[in-house]
Every structure is written in structure tokens, then in C-alpha cells.
mmCIF file of C-alpha atoms in Angstrom:
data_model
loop_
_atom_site.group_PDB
_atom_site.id
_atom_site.type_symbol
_atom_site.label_atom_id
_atom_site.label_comp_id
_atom_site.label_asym_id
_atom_site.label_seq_id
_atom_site.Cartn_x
_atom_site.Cartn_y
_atom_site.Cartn_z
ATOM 1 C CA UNK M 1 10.826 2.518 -18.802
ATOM 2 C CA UNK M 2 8.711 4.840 -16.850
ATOM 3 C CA UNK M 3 5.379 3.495 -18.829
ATOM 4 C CA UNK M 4 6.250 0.241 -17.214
ATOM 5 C CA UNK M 5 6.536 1.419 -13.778
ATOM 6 C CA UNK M 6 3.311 3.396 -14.302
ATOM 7 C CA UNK M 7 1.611 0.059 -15.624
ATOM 8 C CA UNK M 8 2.937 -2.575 -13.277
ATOM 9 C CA UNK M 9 2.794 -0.010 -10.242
ATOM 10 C CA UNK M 10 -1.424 0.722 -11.343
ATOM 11 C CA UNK M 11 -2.000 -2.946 -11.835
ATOM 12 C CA UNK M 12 -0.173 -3.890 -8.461
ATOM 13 C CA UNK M 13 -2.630 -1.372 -6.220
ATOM 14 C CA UNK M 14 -5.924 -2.398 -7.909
ATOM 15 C CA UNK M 15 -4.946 -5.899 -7.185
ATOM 16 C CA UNK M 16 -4.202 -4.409 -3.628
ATOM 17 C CA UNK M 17 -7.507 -2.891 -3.612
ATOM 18 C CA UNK M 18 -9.565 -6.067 -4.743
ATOM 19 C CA UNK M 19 -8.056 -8.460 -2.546
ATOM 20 C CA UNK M 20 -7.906 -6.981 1.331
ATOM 21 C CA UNK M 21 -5.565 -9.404 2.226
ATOM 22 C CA UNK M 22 -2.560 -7.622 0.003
ATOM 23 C CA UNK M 23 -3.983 -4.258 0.746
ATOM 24 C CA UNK M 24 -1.539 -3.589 3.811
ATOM 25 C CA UNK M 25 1.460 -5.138 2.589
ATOM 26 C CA UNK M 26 1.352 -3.558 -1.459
ATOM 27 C CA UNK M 27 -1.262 -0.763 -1.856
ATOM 28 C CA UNK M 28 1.108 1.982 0.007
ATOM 29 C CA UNK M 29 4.029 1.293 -2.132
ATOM 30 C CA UNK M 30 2.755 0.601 -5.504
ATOM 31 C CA UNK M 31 0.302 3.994 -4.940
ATOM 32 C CA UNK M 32 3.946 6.119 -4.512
ATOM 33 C CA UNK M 33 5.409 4.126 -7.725
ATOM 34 C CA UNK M 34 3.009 4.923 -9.793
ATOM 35 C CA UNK M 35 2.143 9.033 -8.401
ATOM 36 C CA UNK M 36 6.050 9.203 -8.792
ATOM 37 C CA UNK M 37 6.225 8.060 -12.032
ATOM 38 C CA UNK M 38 3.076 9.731 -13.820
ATOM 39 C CA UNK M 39 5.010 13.145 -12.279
ATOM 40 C CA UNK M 40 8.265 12.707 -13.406
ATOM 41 C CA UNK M 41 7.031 11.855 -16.633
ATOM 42 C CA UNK M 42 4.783 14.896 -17.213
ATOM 43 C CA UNK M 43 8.266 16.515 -15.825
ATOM 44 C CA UNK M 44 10.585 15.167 -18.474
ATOM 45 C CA UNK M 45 7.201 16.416 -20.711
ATOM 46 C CA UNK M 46 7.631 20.080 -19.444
ATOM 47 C CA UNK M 47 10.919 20.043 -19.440
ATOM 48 C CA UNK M 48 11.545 18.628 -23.137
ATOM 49 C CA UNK M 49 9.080 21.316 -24.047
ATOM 50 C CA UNK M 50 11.179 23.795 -22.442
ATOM 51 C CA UNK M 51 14.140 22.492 -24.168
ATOM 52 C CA UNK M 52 12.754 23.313 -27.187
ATOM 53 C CA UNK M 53 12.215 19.753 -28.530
ATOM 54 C CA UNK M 54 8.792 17.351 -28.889
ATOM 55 C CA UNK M 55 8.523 14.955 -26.147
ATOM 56 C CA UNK M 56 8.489 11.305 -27.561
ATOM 57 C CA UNK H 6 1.981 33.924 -29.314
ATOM 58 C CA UNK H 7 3.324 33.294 -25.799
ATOM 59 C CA UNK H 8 6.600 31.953 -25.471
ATOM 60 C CA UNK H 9 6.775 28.084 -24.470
ATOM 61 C CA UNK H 10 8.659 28.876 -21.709
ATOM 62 C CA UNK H 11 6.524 31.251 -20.046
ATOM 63 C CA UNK H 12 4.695 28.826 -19.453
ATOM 64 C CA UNK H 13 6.659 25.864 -19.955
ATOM 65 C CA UNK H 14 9.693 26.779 -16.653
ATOM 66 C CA UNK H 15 6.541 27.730 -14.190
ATOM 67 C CA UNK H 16 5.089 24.521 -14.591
ATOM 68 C CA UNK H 17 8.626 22.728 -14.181
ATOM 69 C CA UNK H 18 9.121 24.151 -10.774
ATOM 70 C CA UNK H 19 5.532 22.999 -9.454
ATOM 71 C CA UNK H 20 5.877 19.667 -10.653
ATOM 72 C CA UNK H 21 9.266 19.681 -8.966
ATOM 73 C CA UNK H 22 7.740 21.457 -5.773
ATOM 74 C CA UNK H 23 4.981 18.576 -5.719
ATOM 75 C CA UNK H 24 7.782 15.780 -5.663
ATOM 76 C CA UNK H 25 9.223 17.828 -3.334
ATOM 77 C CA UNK H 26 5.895 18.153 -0.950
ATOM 78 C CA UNK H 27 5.559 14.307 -1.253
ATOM 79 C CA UNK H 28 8.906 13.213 -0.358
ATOM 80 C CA UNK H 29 8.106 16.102 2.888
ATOM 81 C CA UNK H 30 5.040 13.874 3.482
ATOM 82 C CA UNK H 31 6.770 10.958 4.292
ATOM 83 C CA UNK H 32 10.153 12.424 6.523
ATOM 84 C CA UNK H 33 8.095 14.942 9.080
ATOM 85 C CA UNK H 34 6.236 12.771 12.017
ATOM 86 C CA UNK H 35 3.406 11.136 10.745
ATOM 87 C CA UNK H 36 0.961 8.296 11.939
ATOM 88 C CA UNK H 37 1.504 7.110 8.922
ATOM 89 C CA UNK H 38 3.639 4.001 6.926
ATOM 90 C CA UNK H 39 4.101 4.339 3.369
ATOM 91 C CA UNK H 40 3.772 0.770 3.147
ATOM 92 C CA UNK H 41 0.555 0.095 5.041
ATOM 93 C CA UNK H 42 -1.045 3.580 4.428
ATOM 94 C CA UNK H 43 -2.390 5.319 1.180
ATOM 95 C CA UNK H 44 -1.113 8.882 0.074
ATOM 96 C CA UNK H 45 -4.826 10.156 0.569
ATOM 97 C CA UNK H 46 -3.941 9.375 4.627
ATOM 98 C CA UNK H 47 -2.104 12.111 4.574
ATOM 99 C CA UNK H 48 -5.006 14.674 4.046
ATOM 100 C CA UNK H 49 -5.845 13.326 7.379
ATOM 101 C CA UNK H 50 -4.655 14.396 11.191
ATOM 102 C CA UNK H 51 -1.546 16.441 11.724
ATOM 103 C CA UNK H 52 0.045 16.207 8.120
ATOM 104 C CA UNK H 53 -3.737 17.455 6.232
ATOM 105 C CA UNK H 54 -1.884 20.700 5.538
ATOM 106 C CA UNK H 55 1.142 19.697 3.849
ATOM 107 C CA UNK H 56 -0.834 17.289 2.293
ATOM 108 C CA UNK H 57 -3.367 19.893 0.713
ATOM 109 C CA UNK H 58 -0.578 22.292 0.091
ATOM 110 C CA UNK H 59 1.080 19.402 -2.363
ATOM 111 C CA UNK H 60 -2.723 18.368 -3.463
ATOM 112 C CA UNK H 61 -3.186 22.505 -4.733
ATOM 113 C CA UNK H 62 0.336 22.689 -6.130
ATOM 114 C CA UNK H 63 -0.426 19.447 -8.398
ATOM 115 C CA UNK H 64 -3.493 21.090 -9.059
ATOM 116 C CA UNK H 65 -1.381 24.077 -10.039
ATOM 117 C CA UNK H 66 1.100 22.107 -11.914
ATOM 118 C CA UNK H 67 -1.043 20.163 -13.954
ATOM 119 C CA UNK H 68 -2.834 23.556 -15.064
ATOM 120 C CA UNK H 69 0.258 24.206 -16.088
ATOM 121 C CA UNK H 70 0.690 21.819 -18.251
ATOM 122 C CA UNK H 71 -2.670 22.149 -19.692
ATOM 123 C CA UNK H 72 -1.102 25.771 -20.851
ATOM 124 C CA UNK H 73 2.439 24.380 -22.226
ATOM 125 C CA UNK H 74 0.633 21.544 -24.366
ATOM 126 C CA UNK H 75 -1.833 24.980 -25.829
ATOM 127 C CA UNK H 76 0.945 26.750 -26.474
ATOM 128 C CA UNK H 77 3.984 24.436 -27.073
ATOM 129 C CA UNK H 78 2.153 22.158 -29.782
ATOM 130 C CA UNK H 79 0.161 23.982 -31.972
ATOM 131 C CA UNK H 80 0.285 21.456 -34.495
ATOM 132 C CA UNK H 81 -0.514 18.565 -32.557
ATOM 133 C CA UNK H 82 -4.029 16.905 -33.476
ATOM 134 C CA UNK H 83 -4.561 16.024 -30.052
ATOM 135 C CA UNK H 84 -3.983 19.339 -28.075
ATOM 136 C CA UNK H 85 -7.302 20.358 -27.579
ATOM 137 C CA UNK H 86 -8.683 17.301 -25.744
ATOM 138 C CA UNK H 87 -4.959 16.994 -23.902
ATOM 139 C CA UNK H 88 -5.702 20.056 -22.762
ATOM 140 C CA UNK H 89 -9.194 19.863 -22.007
ATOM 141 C CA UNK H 90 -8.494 16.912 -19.618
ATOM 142 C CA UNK H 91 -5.430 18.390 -18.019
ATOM 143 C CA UNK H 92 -7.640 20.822 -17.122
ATOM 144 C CA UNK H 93 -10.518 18.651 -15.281
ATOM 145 C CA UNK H 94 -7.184 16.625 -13.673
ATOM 146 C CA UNK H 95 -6.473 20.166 -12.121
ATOM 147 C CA UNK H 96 -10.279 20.429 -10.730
ATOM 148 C CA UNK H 97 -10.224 17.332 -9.379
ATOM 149 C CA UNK H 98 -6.941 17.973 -7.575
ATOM 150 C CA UNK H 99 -8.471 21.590 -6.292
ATOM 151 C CA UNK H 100 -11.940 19.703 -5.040
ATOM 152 C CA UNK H 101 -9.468 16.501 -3.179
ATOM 153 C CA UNK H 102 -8.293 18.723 -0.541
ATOM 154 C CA UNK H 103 -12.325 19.582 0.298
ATOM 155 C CA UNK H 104 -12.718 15.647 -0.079
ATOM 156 C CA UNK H 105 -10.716 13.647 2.830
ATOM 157 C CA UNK H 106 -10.713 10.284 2.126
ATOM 158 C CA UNK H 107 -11.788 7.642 5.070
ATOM 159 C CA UNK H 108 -9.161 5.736 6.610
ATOM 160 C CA UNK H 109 -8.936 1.970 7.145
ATOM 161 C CA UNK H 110 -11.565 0.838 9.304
ATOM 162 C CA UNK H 111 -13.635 3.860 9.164
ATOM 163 C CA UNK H 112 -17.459 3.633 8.442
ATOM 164 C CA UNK H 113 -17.614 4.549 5.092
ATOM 165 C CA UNK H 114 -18.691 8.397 4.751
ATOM 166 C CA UNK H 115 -20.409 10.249 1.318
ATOM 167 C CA UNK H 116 -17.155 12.197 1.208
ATOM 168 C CA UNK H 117 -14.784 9.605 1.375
ATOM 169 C CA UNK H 118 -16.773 7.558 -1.300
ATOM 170 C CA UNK H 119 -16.954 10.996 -3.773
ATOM 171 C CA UNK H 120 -12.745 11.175 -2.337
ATOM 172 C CA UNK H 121 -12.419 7.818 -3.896
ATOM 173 C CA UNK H 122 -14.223 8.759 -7.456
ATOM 174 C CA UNK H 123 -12.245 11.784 -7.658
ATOM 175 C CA UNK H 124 -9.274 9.621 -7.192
ATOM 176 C CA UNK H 125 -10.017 7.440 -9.579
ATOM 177 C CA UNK H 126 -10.617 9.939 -11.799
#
């Protein structure tokens, strides 16, 4: 689930970045979506290794 | 051999400290919308110090990470370049606070044009 957040999120703010007229209204938000979910996933990473078990 | 979570439990609580710092970002008073403005704003007028505190402790954090991968999964095949780019993510996040990006409508600087490769990155 989070791979798809990353992927739409990253696909929504270089399509924000390419065409100026979206940039106001979608770059801001998709950015956070996708720094949030690359972090929490390297978190569920750290933490899964902490639990003692191989992240999938 | 280091235990996993020596390394593993410090690394939690940065990446948990940088959510934290973000989420900060965006309640104290700002000039900036989360909708309209890019996270790299931040770095930029009264908020530049949170910001570069968060920017160092992801720069922390993904370090790391670079060190539970080394030690956590010693037999996986890709752990070496894992690591190796975990630790260039980490540079690039201790060079962004020296890099403030240009804001909308700004002539575009040589800073904010090396901000934007190193975000990329």
C-alpha cells in the first residue's frame, strides 16, 4: 500500500512540476505524500529489523 | 558483531523525530501553505531552523539505516550498494541545509538550481 502512495504521490508532483498551471494547487501535497511515505516505510524497515524479523 | 539493535532502536527514534520535525513545520506560524508551497520553503525565512534541524536529523536517520542494513543483513546480496547509497542520501541531506532552495518567483540562483539536483537526488 505504501509503494502506491510513494508512486502515485512522485508521479502527481513531477506532473506538478512540468505543467505550472497544477504546480500551486498539487505540488505541496503530493511532495508531503510521498516524504511521508518513503519515511514511514524505511520506519516499518528499522523497526522490523529491530523486531528481529526481515522486512518484506 | 554489533547487535541489530544498537543500531537498529537509534535509527527508529530519528526517523520518528523527523516525522515529528515535519508535522512541527507545518503547526508553528509560517508564511507558508502546504498546499501551494514546497517542503524546501521551509529552509527559508523564520522556519529555516526547524527546517535544517529536521533536514540534519534525516540526514542522521538515514545514516542510520545505512548501519542497520550492514549489520542486520549480512546475508543479503544487496547490502553493500544499499548501504553505499544510504550513505550518499545522508550527504545530500547534510549539504541541503547549506543549499536553500529559491522560492516561487525568485530569479533563479546557482544554489537553488544545485538545491534542486540535490533534491532530486
Amino acid at each position: 500500500m505504501l509503494h502506491l502512495v510513494a508512486a502515485g504521490s512522485l508521479a502527481c508532483l513531477v506532473l506538478a512540476l512540468l505543467v505550472r498551471r497544477l504546480r500551486p494547487h498539487a505540488f505541496g501535497i503530493s511532495e508531503r505524500a510521498f516524504i511521508v511515505s518513503v519515511v514511514v516505510f524505511h520506519l516499518l524497515v528499522t523497526v522490523g529489523l529491530l523486531a528481529g524479523t526481515p522486512a518484506g | 558483531m554489533i547487535p541489530t539493535a544498537v543500531v537498529a532502536a537509534p535509527t527508529t527514534a530519528l526517523m520518528l523525530a523527523r516525522l515529528g520535525l515535519l508535522a512541527a513545520l507545518h503547526v508553528v506560524p509560517s508564511d507558508y501553505s502546504p498546499v501551494r508551497h514546497a517542503v524546501s520553503d521551509y529552509a527559508v525565512g523564520r522556519t529555516r531552523r526547524l527546517a535544517a534541524t529536521m533536514t540534519w536529523i534525516g540526514a542522521a536517520a538515514w545514516a542510520g539505516l545505512a548501519g542497520t542494513v550492514a549489520v542486520a543483513l549480512p546475508g543479503w546480496e544487496h547490502r553493500a550498494s544499499a548501504t553505499l547509497w544510504l550513505i550518499v542520501l545522508a550527504a545530500v541531506f547534510v549539504a541541503l541545509p547549506h543549499l536553500p532552495t529559491d522560492l516561487e518567483g525568485e530569479r533563479r540562483t546557482l544554489v537553488g538550481t544545485l538545491h534542486l539536483l540535490a533534491a532530486v537526488a
